[in-house]
């Protein structure tokens, strides 16, 4: 079965409350201290505060009740409560009684969509819970359908982010700006709902002052800075440029260059003294493979060309004129290039004129005529 890819923290719904809780259920033999985030109507659990991937989640849509657990803990300041859902009970331990009341208030308000009156909270904390209820009622309406999320505008934005974009949460953004105060005081990060972005800034006014601005995506394409007078921007680059220009360069984008090691090093422990020291790996040049000796190949003799008709005629002429009768007895040098020769014919003798010899009858007749004349 293929493993399902979990959403990262930047892709989760809006986070209403977060902090460390010790969680223990029937499956857990020992309580585990986990960083817990209430995003939407779901509790997401992380091993550490800076982790991007959650290890498990708990849906609160089937919550029955959340009550105090008066059992004692080895930590006297800690306070316990029990969360009852449809199929099981889960025990939590908060670091203090005030944190327990806040967790109970947020969980109950999100699950039931109203603020309980039995909580021991300050008026300002009750007002925060009422705002959370209103946000949770509006959250299903603000969810962008997958068809809009996968449009060409979304893909082009993800492929071309500003250099000051950092995939961190709200808390991590403040810590990063605090740590890198000399390099910049503004960064762009993903929003908590996974469909928007946010700009976090840091300035000093008798201490660090952090501000967060929501950057919302428009359905027809582009963005706008969600303030009292919304500022439309075509791209996220325009959002950063607008904030830099309107503050006369006071806000500086945070640019962090990634550094890499120049040498391979490792930590080695001495066997005798046990001291740890940093060692550099020797640059070993791989041995060169010896070349194979070239194999001398003997040239293969080229076959002699077959004699042509003109060559055979010349050999016959040599044979008739007293040349060697057996051509194999006298070795002939191979002819590199045979030029065509005309066939030599023996000279024909000129015909001789032969006087006719008189026959005996003509001779007698001739003698008879001669005698008559005498």
Coordinates of C-alpha atoms in Angstrom, one line a residue:
X1 CA 0.0 0.0 0.0
X2 CA 1.4 3.4 -1.0
X3 CA 2.2 5.7 1.9
X4 CA 0.0 8.8 2.1
X5 CA 2.0 12.1 1.8
X6 CA 1.1 14.3 4.8
X7 CA 0.7 18.0 4.5
X8 CA 3.4 20.2 5.9
X9 CA 2.7 22.9 8.6
X10 CA 2.5 25.6 6.0
X11 CA -0.3 23.8 4.3
X12 CA -2.5 23.3 7.4
X13 CA -5.5 25.4 8.2
X14 CA -5.3 28.5 10.4
X15 CA -3.6 27.9 13.7
X16 CA -5.6 29.3 16.6
X17 CA -3.4 28.1 19.5
X18 CA -0.2 26.1 20.0
X19 CA 2.2 25.0 22.7
X20 CA 3.7 21.9 24.4
X21 CA 1.4 19.3 25.8
X22 CA 2.0 15.8 27.3
X23 CA -0.3 13.4 25.5
X24 CA -1.3 10.0 26.7
X25 CA -3.9 7.6 25.3
X26 CA -4.7 3.9 25.7
X27 CA -2.1 3.1 23.0
X28 CA 0.6 5.1 24.7
X29 CA 2.3 3.5 27.7
X30 CA 4.3 6.6 28.6
X31 CA 3.2 10.2 28.1
X32 CA 4.9 12.0 25.3
X33 CA 5.7 15.7 25.2
X34 CA 4.6 17.0 21.8
X35 CA 4.3 20.4 20.2
X36 CA 0.6 20.7 19.6
X37 CA -1.2 23.0 17.2
X38 CA -4.9 23.7 17.0
X39 CA -5.4 24.2 13.2
X40 CA -9.0 24.5 12.3
X41 CA -11.0 21.9 14.1
X42 CA -8.0 19.5 14.3
X43 CA -5.1 19.0 16.7
X44 CA -1.8 18.4 15.0
X45 CA 1.1 16.9 17.0
X46 CA 4.8 17.5 16.2
X47 CA 7.9 16.1 17.9
X48 CA 9.5 19.6 18.1
X49 CA 8.3 23.1 17.6
X50 CA 10.3 23.7 14.4
X51 CA 9.3 20.4 12.7
X52 CA 7.5 20.9 9.4
X53 CA 5.8 17.5 9.3
X54 CA 3.3 16.4 12.0
X55 CA 3.4 12.8 13.3
X56 CA -0.3 12.4 14.1
X57 CA -3.5 14.4 14.2
X58 CA -6.8 14.3 16.1
X59 CA -10.1 15.4 14.6
X60 CA -12.3 17.3 17.1
X61 CA -15.6 17.1 15.1
X62 CA -16.7 14.1 17.3
X63 CA -15.7 15.7 20.6
X64 CA -18.0 14.9 23.5
X65 CA -16.5 16.9 26.4
X66 CA -13.2 18.3 27.8
X67 CA -12.9 18.3 31.6
X68 CA -10.3 18.7 34.3
X69 CA -8.3 15.8 35.6
X70 CA -7.6 16.3 39.3
X71 CA -5.0 13.6 39.7
X72 CA -1.7 14.7 40.9
X73 CA 1.4 15.0 38.7
X74 CA 5.0 14.9 39.8
X75 CA 5.3 18.5 38.5
X76 CA 3.2 20.5 40.9
X77 CA 2.8 23.4 38.4
X78 CA 1.4 21.1 35.7
X79 CA -2.4 20.7 35.2
X80 CA -4.2 17.8 33.6
X81 CA -7.4 17.5 31.5
X82 CA -9.3 14.8 29.7
X83 CA -10.6 15.0 26.2
X84 CA -13.5 12.7 25.4
X85 CA -14.3 11.8 21.8
X86 CA -16.5 9.1 20.3
X87 CA -14.3 6.1 20.6
X88 CA -11.7 6.9 23.3
X89 CA -10.5 9.2 26.0
X90 CA -7.2 11.1 25.8
X91 CA -5.3 12.6 28.7
X92 CA -3.3 15.8 28.4
X93 CA -1.0 17.6 30.7
X94 CA -0.5 21.3 30.3
X95 CA 2.5 23.2 31.8
X96 CA 0.3 25.3 34.0
X97 CA -3.3 25.8 35.2
X98 CA -3.7 28.9 33.0
X99 CA -2.5 27.0 29.9
X100 CA -5.0 24.2 30.7
X101 CA -7.9 26.7 30.8
X102 CA -6.8 28.2 27.5
X103 CA -6.5 24.7 25.9
X104 CA -9.9 23.8 27.1
X105 CA -11.4 27.0 25.9
X106 CA -9.9 26.8 22.4
X107 CA -10.8 23.1 21.9
X108 CA -14.4 23.6 23.1
X109 CA -14.9 26.8 21.1
X110 CA -13.7 25.3 17.9
X111 CA -15.6 22.0 18.3
X112 CA -18.9 23.5 19.4
X113 CA -18.6 27.0 17.8
X114 CA -19.4 28.9 21.0
X115 CA -17.4 30.0 24.1
X116 CA -18.3 28.2 27.3
X117 CA -19.1 30.3 30.4
X118 CA -17.5 27.9 32.9
X119 CA -13.9 28.9 32.1
X120 CA -11.7 30.8 34.5
X121 CA -10.3 33.3 32.0
X122 CA -9.6 37.0 31.7
X123 CA -11.9 39.2 29.6
X124 CA -9.2 39.7 27.0
X125 CA -8.8 35.9 26.7
X126 CA -12.6 35.4 26.4
X127 CA -12.6 38.0 23.6
X128 CA -9.8 36.0 21.8
X129 CA -12.0 32.9 22.0
X130 CA -14.9 34.7 20.5
X131 CA -12.8 35.9 17.5
X132 CA -11.6 32.3 17.1
X133 CA -15.3 31.1 16.8
X134 CA -16.0 33.7 14.1
X135 CA -12.9 32.7 12.2
X136 CA -13.8 29.0 12.4
X137 CA -17.3 29.8 11.1
X138 CA -15.8 31.6 8.1
X139 CA -13.1 29.1 7.4
X140 CA -15.1 26.6 5.3
X141 CA -16.2 29.6 3.1
X142 CA -12.6 30.7 2.5
X143 CA -11.4 27.3 1.3
X144 CA -10.4 27.5 -2.3
X145 CA -11.5 24.5 -4.4
X146 CA -8.8 22.3 -5.9
X147 CA -9.6 23.4 -9.4
X148 CA -8.6 27.0 -8.6
X149 CA -5.6 25.9 -6.5
X150 CA -4.2 23.9 -9.4
X151 CA -4.6 26.7 -12.0
X152 CA -1.7 28.2 -14.0
X153 CA -1.5 31.2 -11.7
X154 CA -0.7 29.0 -8.7
X155 CA 1.9 27.0 -10.6
X156 CA 3.7 30.0 -11.9
X157 CA 3.8 31.6 -8.4
X158 CA 5.4 28.5 -6.9
X159 CA 8.0 28.4 -9.7
X160 CA 9.0 32.0 -9.3
X161 CA 9.3 33.1 -5.6
X162 CA 11.1 36.2 -4.4
X163 CA 14.6 35.6 -2.9
X164 CA 13.3 36.6 0.6
X165 CA 10.7 33.7 0.6
X166 CA 11.3 31.2 3.4
X167 CA 9.1 28.2 4.1
X168 CA 8.8 28.8 7.8
X169 CA 5.9 29.2 10.3
X170 CA 4.9 32.4 12.1
X171 CA 7.0 31.6 15.2
X172 CA 10.0 30.4 13.1
X173 CA 9.9 33.6 11.0
X174 CA 10.3 35.7 14.1
X175 CA 13.2 33.6 15.3
X176 CA 14.8 33.8 11.9
X177 CA 14.6 37.6 11.7
X178 CA 15.9 37.8 15.3
X179 CA 18.9 35.7 14.4
X180 CA 19.6 37.3 11.1
X181 CA 18.9 40.9 12.0
X182 CA 22.0 42.2 10.3
X183 CA 21.0 40.7 6.9
X184 CA 17.4 41.9 6.7
X185 CA 14.2 42.6 8.6
X186 CA 11.5 41.4 6.2
X187 CA 10.6 38.0 4.7
X188 CA 7.8 36.3 2.8
X189 CA 6.4 33.1 4.1
X190 CA 3.4 30.8 3.5
X191 CA 0.2 31.5 5.2
X192 CA -1.4 29.2 7.8
X193 CA -4.3 28.2 5.6
X194 CA -2.0 27.0 2.9
X195 CA -3.7 29.2 0.2
X196 CA -2.3 32.6 1.1
X197 CA 1.1 34.2 2.0
X198 CA 2.3 36.5 4.8
X199 CA 5.0 39.1 5.2
X200 CA 6.8 39.2 8.6
X201 CA 8.8 42.3 9.5
X202 CA 11.0 43.1 12.5
X203 CA 12.1 46.5 13.8
X204 CA 13.5 47.8 17.1
X205 CA 11.5 50.2 19.3
X206 CA 12.8 49.8 22.9
X207 CA 13.0 46.1 21.9
X208 CA 12.1 44.0 18.9
X209 CA 8.7 44.7 17.3
X210 CA 7.2 42.1 14.9
X211 CA 4.4 42.7 12.4
X212 CA 2.6 40.3 10.1
X213 CA 0.8 41.2 6.9
X214 CA -1.5 38.8 5.1
X215 CA -1.1 38.5 1.3
X216 CA -4.2 37.0 -0.2
X217 CA -4.6 35.4 -3.6
X218 CA -7.3 36.8 -6.0
X219 CA -9.4 34.3 -7.9
X220 CA -8.9 36.1 -11.2
X221 CA -5.1 36.1 -10.7
X222 CA -2.7 38.3 -8.7
X223 CA -2.5 39.2 -5.0
X224 CA -3.4 42.0 -2.6
X225 CA -2.0 43.0 0.7
X226 CA -4.9 42.5 3.1
X227 CA -4.9 45.8 5.2
X228 CA -7.6 48.5 5.7
X229 CA -7.1 49.8 2.2
X230 CA -6.1 46.6 0.2
X231 CA -3.1 47.0 -2.1
X232 CA -3.4 45.0 -5.3
X233 CA -0.2 43.5 -6.7
X234 CA 0.3 41.5 -9.9
X235 CA 3.0 39.2 -8.4
X236 CA 4.7 38.4 -5.1
X237 CA 7.7 40.4 -6.3
X238 CA 5.5 43.4 -6.6
X239 CA 4.4 42.9 -3.0
X240 CA 8.0 43.0 -1.7
X241 CA 8.9 46.0 -4.0
X242 CA 5.8 47.9 -2.8
X243 CA 6.8 47.5 0.9
X244 CA 10.4 48.5 0.2
X245 CA 9.4 51.6 -1.7
X246 CA 6.6 52.8 0.6
X247 CA 9.0 52.5 3.6
X248 CA 11.8 54.4 1.9
X249 CA 14.0 51.3 2.1
X250 CA 13.6 50.9 5.8
X251 CA 12.3 47.3 5.3
X252 CA 15.1 45.2 3.8
X253 CA 14.3 41.7 2.4
X254 CA 16.1 38.9 4.2
X255 CA 18.5 37.1 1.9
X256 CA 20.4 34.2 3.2
X257 CA 23.1 32.6 1.1
X258 CA 23.6 28.9 1.5
X259 CA 27.1 28.0 2.5
X260 CA 28.8 24.6 1.9
X261 CA 32.0 23.0 3.3
X262 CA 35.2 23.2 1.3
X263 CA 36.7 20.0 2.8
X264 CA 35.4 16.7 4.0
X265 CA 35.9 16.6 7.8
X266 CA 34.8 14.3 10.6
X267 CA 35.0 14.0 14.4
X268 CA 37.3 11.3 15.7
X269 CA 37.7 10.1 19.3
X270 CA 41.1 9.1 20.5
X271 CA 41.2 5.5 21.8
X272 CA 43.6 6.2 24.7
X273 CA 42.6 9.6 26.0
X274 CA 39.0 9.7 24.7
X275 CA 39.5 13.3 23.4
X276 CA 37.4 14.4 20.4
X277 CA 39.1 16.1 17.5
X278 CA 38.1 17.3 14.1
X279 CA 39.9 15.5 11.3
X280 CA 40.0 16.2 7.6
X281 CA 39.7 13.4 5.2
X282 CA 42.7 13.0 3.0
X283 CA 42.1 13.7 -0.7
X284 CA 43.0 10.3 -2.2
X285 CA 43.6 10.4 -5.9
X286 CA 42.3 7.2 -7.4
X287 CA 45.0 5.1 -9.0
X288 CA 45.2 5.4 -12.7
X289 CA 44.4 2.2 -14.6
X290 CA 47.4 1.1 -16.8
X291 CA 46.8 1.2 -20.5
X292 CA 46.6 -2.1 -22.2
X293 CA 49.6 -2.8 -24.6
X294 CA 48.7 -2.3 -28.2
X295 CA 48.5 -5.5 -30.1
X296 CA 50.5 -5.4 -33.3
X297 CA 48.5 -6.8 -36.1
X298 CA 50.2 -8.3 -39.1
X299 CA 49.0 -6.8 -42.4
X300 CA 47.0 -9.2 -44.4
X301 CA 48.3 -9.5 -48.0
X302 CA 45.9 -8.1 -50.5
X303 CA 44.8 -10.6 -53.1
X304 CA 46.3 -10.0 -56.5
X305 CA 43.8 -8.7 -59.0
X306 CA 42.5 -11.1 -61.5
X307 CA 44.2 -10.8 -64.9
X308 CA 42.1 -9.1 -67.5
X309 CA 41.6 -10.2 -71.1
X310 CA 44.3 -7.8 -72.4
X311 CA 46.9 -9.2 -70.0
X312 CA 46.2 -12.8 -71.1
X313 CA 46.6 -11.7 -74.7
X314 CA 50.0 -10.2 -74.0
X315 CA 51.1 -13.5 -72.3
X316 CA 50.0 -15.4 -75.4
X317 CA 52.0 -13.1 -77.5
X318 CA 55.1 -13.7 -75.4
X319 CA 54.6 -17.4 -75.7
X320 CA 54.4 -17.2 -79.6
X321 CA 57.4 -15.0 -79.9
X322 CA 59.8 -17.3 -78.0
X323 CA 59.0 -16.0 -74.5
X324 CA 58.8 -18.3 -71.5
X325 CA 56.3 -21.0 -72.1
X326 CA 55.6 -21.6 -68.5
X327 CA 54.6 -18.3 -66.8
X328 CA 55.0 -19.8 -63.3
X329 CA 58.7 -20.5 -63.9
X330 CA 59.5 -16.8 -64.0
X331 CA 58.0 -14.8 -61.1
X332 CA 56.2 -11.8 -62.3
X333 CA 56.1 -8.6 -60.2
X334 CA 52.6 -7.7 -59.1
X335 CA 51.2 -5.0 -61.2
X336 CA 50.2 -2.0 -59.1
X337 CA 48.0 -0.6 -61.9
X338 CA 47.2 -2.3 -65.1
X339 CA 46.7 0.0 -68.0
X340 CA 44.6 -1.4 -70.8
X341 CA 46.7 -2.5 -73.8
X342 CA 45.7 -3.0 -77.4
X343 CA 46.0 -6.5 -78.7
X344 CA 49.2 -7.0 -80.8
X345 CA 48.5 -8.9 -84.0
X346 CA 51.4 -10.6 -86.0
X347 CA 52.4 -8.6 -89.1
X348 CA 50.8 -9.8 -92.3
X349 CA 53.2 -10.2 -95.3
X350 CA 52.6 -8.3 -98.5
X351 CA 51.3 -10.5 -101.4
X352 CA 54.0 -11.3 -103.9
X353 CA 53.4 -11.0 -107.7
X354 CA 54.1 -14.4 -109.3
X355 CA 54.3 -14.5 -113.1
X356 CA 52.2 -17.3 -114.5
X357 CA 54.1 -20.3 -115.9
X358 CA 53.0 -21.3 -119.5
X359 CA 51.4 -24.7 -119.8
X360 CA 53.0 -27.3 -122.2
X361 CA 50.2 -26.9 -124.7
X362 CA 50.7 -23.2 -124.9
X363 CA 54.4 -23.7 -125.2
X364 CA 54.0 -26.1 -128.2
X365 CA 51.5 -23.7 -129.8
X366 CA 53.9 -20.9 -129.3
X367 CA 56.8 -22.9 -130.8
X368 CA 54.6 -23.8 -133.8
X369 CA 53.9 -20.3 -134.6
X370 CA 57.5 -19.5 -134.4
X371 CA 58.5 -22.2 -136.9
X372 CA 55.9 -21.1 -139.4
X373 CA 57.3 -17.7 -139.5
X374 CA 60.7 -19.0 -140.3

